mmCIF file of N, CA and C in Angstrom:
data_model
loop_
_atom_site.group_PDB
_atom_site.id
_atom_site.type_symbol
_atom_site.label_atom_id
_atom_site.label_comp_id
_atom_site.label_asym_id
_atom_site.label_seq_id
_atom_site.Cartn_x
_atom_site.Cartn_y
_atom_site.Cartn_z
ATOM 1 N N UNK E 1 33.814 119.166 142.234
ATOM 2 C CA UNK E 1 35.256 118.866 142.358
ATOM 3 C C UNK E 1 35.396 117.387 141.885
ATOM 4 N N UNK E 2 36.403 117.282 140.950
ATOM 5 C CA UNK E 2 36.474 115.950 140.512
ATOM 6 C C UNK E 2 37.506 115.063 141.406
ATOM 7 N N UNK E 3 37.473 113.939 141.140
ATOM 8 C CA UNK E 3 38.131 112.877 141.977
ATOM 9 C C UNK E 3 39.811 113.328 141.637
ATOM 10 N N UNK E 4 40.270 113.673 140.363
ATOM 11 C CA UNK E 4 41.599 114.026 140.282
ATOM 12 C C UNK E 4 41.956 115.216 141.250
ATOM 13 N N UNK E 5 41.059 116.294 141.196
ATOM 14 C CA UNK E 5 41.237 117.471 142.025
ATOM 15 C C UNK E 5 41.199 117.020 143.385
ATOM 16 N N UNK E 6 40.395 116.279 143.990
ATOM 17 C CA UNK E 6 40.379 115.857 145.313
ATOM 18 C C UNK E 6 41.724 115.221 145.631
ATOM 19 N N UNK E 7 42.075 114.335 144.831
ATOM 20 C CA UNK E 7 43.520 113.416 145.172
ATOM 21 C C UNK E 7 44.534 114.508 144.890
ATOM 22 N N UNK E 8 44.591 115.606 144.205
ATOM 23 C CA UNK E 8 45.588 116.662 143.986
ATOM 24 C C UNK E 8 45.668 117.303 145.312
ATOM 25 N N UNK E 9 44.600 117.762 145.848
ATOM 26 C CA UNK E 9 44.560 118.492 147.122
ATOM 27 C C UNK E 9 44.934 117.753 148.302
ATOM 28 N N UNK E 10 44.765 116.555 148.245
ATOM 29 C CA UNK E 10 45.119 115.637 149.445
ATOM 30 C C UNK E 10 46.775 115.486 149.299
ATOM 31 N N UNK E 11 47.269 115.782 148.120
ATOM 32 C CA UNK E 11 48.686 115.754 147.985
ATOM 33 C C UNK E 11 49.404 117.102 148.150
ATOM 34 N N UNK E 12 48.621 118.183 148.554
ATOM 35 C CA UNK E 12 49.072 119.431 148.636
ATOM 36 C C UNK E 12 49.354 120.110 147.395
ATOM 37 N N UNK E 13 48.540 119.611 146.163
ATOM 38 C CA UNK E 13 48.606 120.300 144.914
ATOM 39 C C UNK E 13 47.437 121.089 144.693
ATOM 40 N N UNK E 14 47.487 122.034 143.693
ATOM 41 C CA UNK E 14 46.276 122.770 143.179
ATOM 42 C C UNK E 14 46.173 122.391 141.702
ATOM 43 N N UNK E 15 44.855 122.452 141.336
ATOM 44 C CA UNK E 15 44.842 122.288 139.764
ATOM 45 C C UNK E 15 45.084 123.486 139.031
ATOM 46 N N UNK E 16 45.532 123.395 137.778
ATOM 47 C CA UNK E 16 45.746 124.460 136.887
ATOM 48 C C UNK E 16 44.527 124.570 135.885
ATOM 49 N N UNK E 17 44.042 125.690 135.678
ATOM 50 C CA UNK E 17 42.950 125.983 134.766
ATOM 51 C C UNK E 17 43.476 126.502 133.398
ATOM 52 N N UNK E 18 42.598 126.084 132.404
ATOM 53 C CA UNK E 18 43.028 126.343 131.012
ATOM 54 C C UNK E 18 42.389 127.499 130.491
ATOM 55 N N UNK E 19 41.337 128.103 131.058
ATOM 56 C CA UNK E 19 40.666 129.297 130.602
ATOM 57 C C UNK E 19 40.719 130.419 131.670
ATOM 58 N N UNK E 20 40.582 131.826 130.987
ATOM 59 C CA UNK E 20 40.723 132.846 131.930
ATOM 60 C C UNK E 20 39.299 132.950 132.842
ATOM 61 N N UNK E 21 38.370 132.322 132.063
ATOM 62 C CA UNK E 21 36.998 132.357 132.696
ATOM 63 C C UNK E 21 37.073 131.526 133.897
ATOM 64 N N UNK E 22 37.818 130.311 133.911
ATOM 65 C CA UNK E 22 37.921 129.517 135.011
ATOM 66 C C UNK E 22 38.698 130.120 136.108
ATOM 67 N N UNK E 23 39.785 130.759 135.797
ATOM 68 C CA UNK E 23 40.844 131.429 136.640
ATOM 69 C C UNK E 23 39.871 132.604 137.376
ATOM 70 N N UNK E 24 39.222 133.369 136.528
ATOM 71 C CA UNK E 24 38.623 134.519 137.176
ATOM 72 C C UNK E 24 37.478 133.877 138.245
ATOM 73 N N UNK E 25 36.798 132.991 137.815
ATOM 74 C CA UNK E 25 35.787 132.391 138.737
ATOM 75 C C UNK E 25 36.336 131.754 140.035
ATOM 76 N N UNK E 26 37.566 131.160 139.919
ATOM 77 C CA UNK E 26 38.378 130.666 141.174
ATOM 78 C C UNK E 26 38.732 131.819 141.960
ATOM 79 N N UNK E 27 39.325 132.885 141.370
ATOM 80 C CA UNK E 27 39.749 134.052 142.244
ATOM 81 C C UNK E 27 38.695 134.801 142.842
ATOM 82 N N UNK E 28 37.635 134.907 142.164
ATOM 83 C CA UNK E 28 36.506 135.621 142.742
ATOM 84 C C UNK E 28 35.894 134.627 143.928
ATOM 85 N N UNK E 29 35.775 133.402 143.758
ATOM 86 C CA UNK E 29 35.314 132.541 145.015
ATOM 87 C C UNK E 29 36.381 132.438 146.014
ATOM 88 N N UNK E 30 37.721 132.504 145.675
ATOM 89 C CA UNK E 30 38.706 132.482 146.672
ATOM 90 C C UNK E 30 38.531 133.853 147.278
ATOM 91 N N UNK E 31 38.390 135.082 146.795
ATOM 92 C CA UNK E 31 38.247 136.323 147.531
ATOM 93 C C UNK E 31 37.020 136.235 148.448
ATOM 94 N N UNK E 32 35.862 135.729 147.998
ATOM 95 C CA UNK E 32 34.651 135.709 148.773
ATOM 96 C C UNK E 32 34.896 134.793 150.073
ATOM 97 N N UNK E 33 35.490 133.615 149.738
ATOM 98 C CA UNK E 33 35.830 132.765 151.035
ATOM 99 C C UNK E 33 36.462 133.584 152.027
ATOM 100 N N UNK E 34 37.719 134.099 151.542
ATOM 101 C CA UNK E 34 38.625 134.835 152.373
ATOM 102 C C UNK E 34 37.897 136.002 153.104
ATOM 103 N N UNK E 35 37.218 136.775 152.423
ATOM 104 C CA UNK E 35 36.386 137.945 152.745
ATOM 105 C C UNK E 35 35.371 137.502 153.932
ATOM 106 N N UNK E 36 34.613 136.327 153.598
ATOM 107 C CA UNK E 36 33.581 135.956 154.531
ATOM 108 C C UNK E 36 34.155 135.300 155.731
ATOM 109 N N UNK E 37 35.337 134.638 155.724
ATOM 110 C CA UNK E 37 36.053 133.941 156.793
ATOM 111 C C UNK E 37 36.756 134.765 157.733
ATOM 112 N N UNK E 38 37.665 135.692 157.090
ATOM 113 C CA UNK E 38 38.676 136.437 157.666
ATOM 114 C C UNK E 38 38.342 137.835 158.197
ATOM 115 N N UNK E 39 37.455 138.612 157.341
ATOM 116 C CA UNK E 39 37.040 139.822 157.815
ATOM 117 C C UNK E 39 36.484 140.050 159.045
ATOM 118 N N UNK E 40 35.416 139.170 159.340
ATOM 119 C CA UNK E 40 34.846 139.183 160.748
ATOM 120 C C UNK E 40 36.012 138.935 161.878
ATOM 121 N N UNK E 41 36.946 138.048 161.509
ATOM 122 C CA UNK E 41 37.980 137.803 162.466
ATOM 123 C C UNK E 41 38.877 138.992 162.687
ATOM 124 N N UNK E 42 39.281 139.563 161.589
ATOM 125 C CA UNK E 42 40.002 140.686 161.724
ATOM 126 C C UNK E 42 39.344 141.856 162.291
ATOM 127 N N UNK E 43 38.069 142.196 162.125
ATOM 128 C CA UNK E 43 37.394 143.267 162.679
ATOM 129 C C UNK E 43 37.283 143.080 164.077
ATOM 130 N N UNK E 44 36.862 141.746 164.461
ATOM 131 C CA UNK E 44 36.997 141.404 165.944
ATOM 132 C C UNK E 44 38.430 141.774 166.736
ATOM 133 N N UNK E 45 39.348 141.322 166.016
ATOM 134 C CA UNK E 45 40.671 141.551 166.629
ATOM 135 C C UNK E 45 41.185 142.964 166.764
ATOM 136 N N UNK E 46 40.604 143.781 165.862
ATOM 137 C CA UNK E 46 41.052 145.099 165.771
ATOM 138 C C UNK E 46 39.982 146.128 166.526
ATOM 139 N N UNK E 47 38.907 145.656 166.862
ATOM 140 C CA UNK E 47 37.929 146.497 167.307
ATOM 141 C C UNK E 47 38.236 147.288 168.558
ATOM 142 N N UNK E 48 39.041 146.764 169.625
ATOM 143 C CA UNK E 48 39.441 147.444 170.892
ATOM 144 C C UNK E 48 40.791 148.194 170.492
ATOM 145 N N UNK E 49 41.468 148.224 169.529
ATOM 146 C CA UNK E 49 42.579 149.105 169.205
ATOM 147 C C UNK E 49 42.277 150.648 169.443
ATOM 148 N N UNK E 50 42.906 151.258 170.339
ATOM 149 C CA UNK E 50 42.595 152.701 170.568
ATOM 150 C C UNK E 50 43.997 153.446 170.584
ATOM 151 N N UNK E 51 44.910 153.101 171.265
ATOM 152 C CA UNK E 51 46.076 153.736 171.387
ATOM 153 C C UNK E 51 47.010 153.390 170.233
ATOM 154 N N UNK E 52 47.683 154.284 169.816
ATOM 155 C CA UNK E 52 48.674 154.051 168.475
ATOM 156 C C UNK E 52 49.592 152.993 168.626
ATOM 157 N N UNK E 53 50.154 152.826 169.971
ATOM 158 C CA UNK E 53 51.037 151.770 170.145
ATOM 159 C C UNK E 53 50.325 150.527 170.044
ATOM 160 N N UNK E 54 48.951 150.306 170.256
ATOM 161 C CA UNK E 54 48.302 149.109 170.033
ATOM 162 C C UNK E 54 48.392 148.489 168.708
ATOM 163 N N UNK E 55 48.529 149.410 167.707
ATOM 164 C CA UNK E 55 48.418 148.991 166.415
ATOM 165 C C UNK E 55 49.837 148.301 165.904
ATOM 166 N N UNK E 56 50.786 148.892 166.625
ATOM 167 C CA UNK E 56 52.158 148.311 166.230
ATOM 168 C C UNK E 56 52.445 146.947 166.121
ATOM 169 N N UNK E 57 52.070 145.953 167.040
ATOM 170 C CA UNK E 57 52.251 144.408 166.772
ATOM 171 C C UNK E 57 51.642 143.850 165.526
ATOM 172 N N UNK E 58 50.310 144.362 165.179
ATOM 173 C CA UNK E 58 49.662 143.890 164.044
ATOM 174 C C UNK E 58 50.379 144.476 162.787
ATOM 175 N N UNK E 59 50.884 145.654 162.846
ATOM 176 C CA UNK E 59 51.488 146.209 161.720
ATOM 177 C C UNK E 59 52.866 145.585 161.588
ATOM 178 N N UNK E 60 53.528 145.185 162.498
ATOM 179 C CA UNK E 60 54.692 144.392 162.317
ATOM 180 C C UNK E 60 54.596 143.045 161.785
ATOM 181 N N UNK E 61 53.420 142.387 162.178
ATOM 182 C CA UNK E 61 53.231 140.973 161.617
ATOM 183 C C UNK E 61 52.806 141.245 160.151
ATOM 184 N N UNK E 62 51.928 142.286 160.000
ATOM 185 C CA UNK E 62 51.521 142.463 158.472
ATOM 186 C C UNK E 62 52.621 142.740 157.556
ATOM 187 N N UNK E 63 53.695 143.548 158.122
ATOM 188 C CA UNK E 63 54.663 143.698 157.221
ATOM 189 C C UNK E 63 55.571 142.637 156.915
ATOM 190 N N UNK E 64 55.745 141.551 158.019
ATOM 191 C CA UNK E 64 56.531 140.536 157.733
ATOM 192 C C UNK E 64 55.977 139.565 156.950
ATOM 193 N N UNK E 65 54.517 139.569 156.947
ATOM 194 C CA UNK E 65 53.800 138.551 155.940
ATOM 195 C C UNK E 65 53.890 139.164 154.474
ATOM 196 N N UNK E 66 53.844 140.388 154.348
ATOM 197 C CA UNK E 66 53.862 141.022 153.010
ATOM 198 C C UNK E 66 55.315 140.964 152.519
ATOM 199 N N UNK E 67 56.240 141.201 153.451
ATOM 200 C CA UNK E 67 57.685 141.079 152.864
ATOM 201 C C UNK E 67 57.783 139.508 152.521
ATOM 202 N N UNK E 68 57.482 138.592 153.281
ATOM 203 C CA UNK E 68 57.626 137.234 152.792
ATOM 204 C C UNK E 68 57.029 136.910 151.426
ATOM 205 N N UNK E 69 55.801 137.486 151.193
ATOM 206 C CA UNK E 69 55.128 137.326 149.918
ATOM 207 C C UNK E 69 55.751 138.130 148.774
ATOM 208 N N UNK E 70 56.312 139.271 149.141
ATOM 209 C CA UNK E 70 57.293 139.832 148.011
ATOM 210 C C UNK E 70 58.454 138.937 147.690
ATOM 211 N N UNK E 71 59.101 138.375 148.811
ATOM 212 C CA UNK E 71 60.050 137.366 148.355
ATOM 213 C C UNK E 71 59.734 136.287 147.534
ATOM 214 N N UNK E 72 58.528 135.808 147.903
ATOM 215 C CA UNK E 72 57.994 134.602 147.122
ATOM 216 C C UNK E 72 57.677 135.078 145.714
ATOM 217 N N UNK E 73 57.167 136.235 145.541
ATOM 218 C CA UNK E 73 56.924 136.855 144.233
ATOM 219 C C UNK E 73 58.165 136.943 143.386
ATOM 220 N N UNK E 74 59.199 137.485 144.011
ATOM 221 C CA UNK E 74 60.408 137.691 143.188
ATOM 222 C C UNK E 74 61.062 136.273 142.995
ATOM 223 N N UNK E 75 60.794 135.277 143.744
ATOM 224 C CA UNK E 75 61.440 133.879 143.340
ATOM 225 C C UNK E 75 60.557 133.528 142.147
ATOM 226 N N UNK E 76 59.202 133.726 142.086
ATOM 227 C CA UNK E 76 58.527 133.486 140.894
ATOM 228 C C UNK E 76 58.946 134.335 139.548
ATOM 229 N N UNK E 77 59.358 135.578 139.833
ATOM 230 C CA UNK E 77 59.784 136.245 138.685
ATOM 231 C C UNK E 77 61.128 135.480 138.089
ATOM 232 N N UNK E 78 62.020 135.143 139.036
ATOM 233 C CA UNK E 78 63.123 134.357 138.537
ATOM 234 C C UNK E 78 62.803 132.889 137.942
ATOM 235 N N UNK E 79 62.039 132.343 138.504
ATOM 236 C CA UNK E 79 61.484 131.019 137.768
ATOM 237 C C UNK E 79 60.947 131.149 136.412
ATOM 238 N N UNK E 80 60.147 132.306 136.402
ATOM 239 C CA UNK E 80 59.375 132.546 135.053
ATOM 240 C C UNK E 80 60.450 132.991 134.057
ATOM 241 N N UNK E 81 61.437 133.744 134.581
ATOM 242 C CA UNK E 81 62.497 134.264 133.414
ATOM 243 C C UNK E 81 63.251 132.953 132.959
ATOM 244 N N UNK E 82 63.555 132.175 133.998
ATOM 245 C CA UNK E 82 64.579 131.090 133.609
ATOM 246 C C UNK E 82 63.806 129.923 132.894
ATOM 247 N N UNK E 83 62.428 129.961 132.912
ATOM 248 C CA UNK E 83 61.763 129.146 131.941
ATOM 249 C C UNK E 83 61.317 129.696 130.834
ATOM 250 N N UNK E 84 61.736 130.886 130.467
ATOM 251 C CA UNK E 84 61.444 131.496 129.297
ATOM 252 C C UNK E 84 60.019 132.235 129.118
ATOM 253 N N UNK E 85 59.583 132.489 130.290
ATOM 254 C CA UNK E 85 58.226 133.038 130.244
ATOM 255 C C UNK E 85 58.383 134.633 130.645
ATOM 256 N N UNK E 86 59.013 135.328 129.490
ATOM 257 C CA UNK E 86 59.271 136.900 129.707
ATOM 258 C C UNK E 86 58.121 137.613 129.938
ATOM 259 N N UNK E 87 56.884 137.569 129.375
ATOM 260 C CA UNK E 87 55.713 138.312 129.565
ATOM 261 C C UNK E 87 55.372 138.136 131.070
ATOM 262 N N UNK E 88 55.261 136.839 131.496
ATOM 263 C CA UNK E 88 54.632 136.420 132.846
ATOM 264 C C UNK E 88 55.764 137.138 133.926
ATOM 265 N N UNK E 89 57.077 136.971 133.519
ATOM 266 C CA UNK E 89 58.054 137.447 134.473
ATOM 267 C C UNK E 89 57.915 139.063 134.693
ATOM 268 N N UNK E 90 57.560 139.796 133.509
ATOM 269 C CA UNK E 90 57.336 141.190 133.679
ATOM 270 C C UNK E 90 56.284 141.509 134.421
ATOM 271 N N UNK E 91 55.151 140.901 134.309
ATOM 272 C CA UNK E 91 53.808 140.998 135.051
ATOM 273 C C UNK E 91 54.187 140.898 136.503
ATOM 274 N N UNK E 92 54.986 139.805 136.861
ATOM 275 C CA UNK E 92 55.339 139.311 138.221
ATOM 276 C C UNK E 92 56.188 140.533 138.831
ATOM 277 N N UNK E 93 57.044 141.019 137.909
ATOM 278 C CA UNK E 93 58.063 142.041 138.348
ATOM 279 C C UNK E 93 57.165 143.303 138.990
ATOM 280 N N UNK E 94 56.098 143.607 138.215
ATOM 281 C CA UNK E 94 55.187 144.545 138.646
ATOM 282 C C UNK E 94 54.651 144.345 140.042
ATOM 283 N N UNK E 95 54.142 143.070 140.103
ATOM 284 C CA UNK E 95 53.615 142.572 141.545
ATOM 285 C C UNK E 95 54.721 142.706 142.604
ATOM 286 N N UNK E 96 55.900 142.340 142.312
ATOM 287 C CA UNK E 96 57.110 142.447 143.202
ATOM 288 C C UNK E 96 57.302 143.932 143.709
ATOM 289 N N UNK E 97 57.188 144.954 142.809
ATOM 290 C CA UNK E 97 57.352 146.314 142.897
ATOM 291 C C UNK E 97 56.210 146.815 143.841
ATOM 292 N N UNK E 98 54.921 146.360 143.649
ATOM 293 C CA UNK E 98 53.782 146.837 144.312
ATOM 294 C C UNK E 98 53.995 146.338 145.818
ATOM 295 N N UNK E 99 54.341 145.001 145.805
ATOM 296 C CA UNK E 99 54.557 144.440 147.155
ATOM 297 C C UNK E 99 55.700 145.062 148.043
ATOM 298 N N UNK E 100 56.645 145.619 147.469
ATOM 299 C CA UNK E 100 57.765 146.008 148.027
ATOM 300 C C UNK E 100 57.317 147.561 148.582
ATOM 301 N N UNK E 101 56.516 148.098 147.909
ATOM 302 C CA UNK E 101 56.164 149.380 148.133
ATOM 303 C C UNK E 101 55.163 149.275 149.285
ATOM 304 N N UNK E 102 54.357 148.134 149.425
ATOM 305 C CA UNK E 102 53.344 147.866 150.577
ATOM 306 C C UNK E 102 54.317 147.727 151.688
ATOM 307 N N UNK E 103 55.377 146.895 151.581
ATOM 308 C CA UNK E 103 56.325 146.765 152.883
ATOM 309 C C UNK E 103 56.739 148.072 153.415
ATOM 310 N N UNK E 104 57.214 148.957 152.525
ATOM 311 C CA UNK E 104 57.554 150.242 152.846
ATOM 312 C C UNK E 104 56.545 151.120 153.581
ATOM 313 N N UNK E 105 55.356 150.936 152.979
ATOM 314 C CA UNK E 105 54.209 151.702 153.580
ATOM 315 C C UNK E 105 53.878 151.152 155.059
ATOM 316 N N UNK E 106 53.962 149.867 155.183
ATOM 317 C CA UNK E 106 53.690 149.269 156.343
ATOM 318 C C UNK E 106 54.746 149.653 157.437
ATOM 319 N N UNK E 107 56.023 149.675 156.997
ATOM 320 C CA UNK E 107 57.028 150.147 157.927
ATOM 321 C C UNK E 107 56.837 151.470 158.342
ATOM 322 N N UNK E 108 56.408 152.509 157.396
ATOM 323 C CA UNK E 108 56.064 153.810 157.784
ATOM 324 C C UNK E 108 54.856 153.871 158.767
ATOM 325 N N UNK E 109 53.923 153.023 158.375
ATOM 326 C CA UNK E 109 52.843 153.039 159.448
ATOM 327 C C UNK E 109 53.243 152.652 160.728
ATOM 328 N N UNK E 110 54.109 151.701 160.831
ATOM 329 C CA UNK E 110 54.688 151.101 162.199
ATOM 330 C C UNK E 110 55.396 152.146 162.879
ATOM 331 N N UNK E 111 56.136 152.918 162.184
ATOM 332 C CA UNK E 111 57.027 153.933 162.794
ATOM 333 C C UNK E 111 55.968 155.086 163.363
ATOM 334 N N UNK E 112 54.794 155.296 162.461
ATOM 335 C CA UNK E 112 53.994 156.269 163.030
ATOM 336 C C UNK E 112 53.115 155.862 164.299
ATOM 337 N N UNK E 113 53.370 154.686 164.733
ATOM 338 C CA UNK E 113 52.843 154.236 166.009
ATOM 339 C C UNK E 113 53.382 154.689 167.284
ATOM 340 N N UNK E 114 54.756 155.020 167.098
ATOM 341 C CA UNK E 114 55.598 155.341 168.149
ATOM 342 C C UNK E 114 55.329 156.904 168.351
ATOM 343 N N UNK E 115 54.943 157.282 169.725
ATOM 344 C CA UNK E 115 54.601 158.642 170.247
ATOM 345 C C UNK E 115 55.517 159.696 169.589
ATOM 346 N N UNK E 116 56.822 159.476 169.737
ATOM 347 C CA UNK E 116 57.697 160.447 169.320
ATOM 348 C C UNK E 116 58.787 159.648 168.441
ATOM 349 N N UNK E 117 58.690 159.634 167.224
ATOM 350 C CA UNK E 117 59.275 158.671 166.218
ATOM 351 C C UNK E 117 60.900 159.163 166.462
ATOM 352 N N UNK E 118 61.656 158.159 166.609
ATOM 353 C CA UNK E 118 63.141 158.286 166.738
ATOM 354 C C UNK E 118 63.847 158.331 165.361
ATOM 355 N N UNK E 119 63.100 157.697 164.315
ATOM 356 C CA UNK E 119 63.519 157.524 163.052
ATOM 357 C C UNK E 119 62.513 158.098 162.074
ATOM 358 N N UNK E 120 63.268 159.131 161.270
ATOM 359 C CA UNK E 120 62.388 159.679 160.319
ATOM 360 C C UNK E 120 61.686 158.978 159.481
ATOM 361 N N UNK E 121 60.446 159.299 159.075
ATOM 362 C CA UNK E 121 59.564 158.214 158.339
ATOM 363 C C UNK E 121 60.162 158.050 156.805
ATOM 364 N N UNK E 122 61.105 158.943 156.295
ATOM 365 C CA UNK E 122 61.819 158.757 155.127
ATOM 366 C C UNK E 122 62.723 157.527 154.953
ATOM 367 N N UNK E 123 63.051 157.199 156.259
ATOM 368 C CA UNK E 123 64.081 156.072 156.354
ATOM 369 C C UNK E 123 63.430 154.873 157.075
ATOM 370 N N UNK E 124 62.011 154.869 157.124
ATOM 371 C CA UNK E 124 61.330 153.830 157.773
ATOM 372 C C UNK E 124 61.402 152.432 157.041
ATOM 373 N N UNK E 125 61.480 152.388 155.707
ATOM 374 C CA UNK E 125 61.453 151.322 155.068
ATOM 375 C C UNK E 125 62.841 150.424 155.343
#
């Protein structure tokens, strides 16, 4: 890591990369770090979940985080379009659609934790 990168990180900034190879390496390393650090934690936290209702709080939290990410991605679409980056905006629009789908699926899963659902799953999103 260069001095410039260290200073940028201290200021809360991230470096931008010029090649797809650098980006691919960064993304692969990022995933490996997350996997190694977070998966054991998530497995430990979910190891004792047995009753359906016990899954509900985690699903509610996951839906909120995913919804926030969808809103951030939507803001990125707006920024990309206003900056004239139509191709990037279209790619991001696909991401937004996928994230909103994940939000709806998490809502449906959350409703499925209720022993006798009061809301039909079709209206869960």
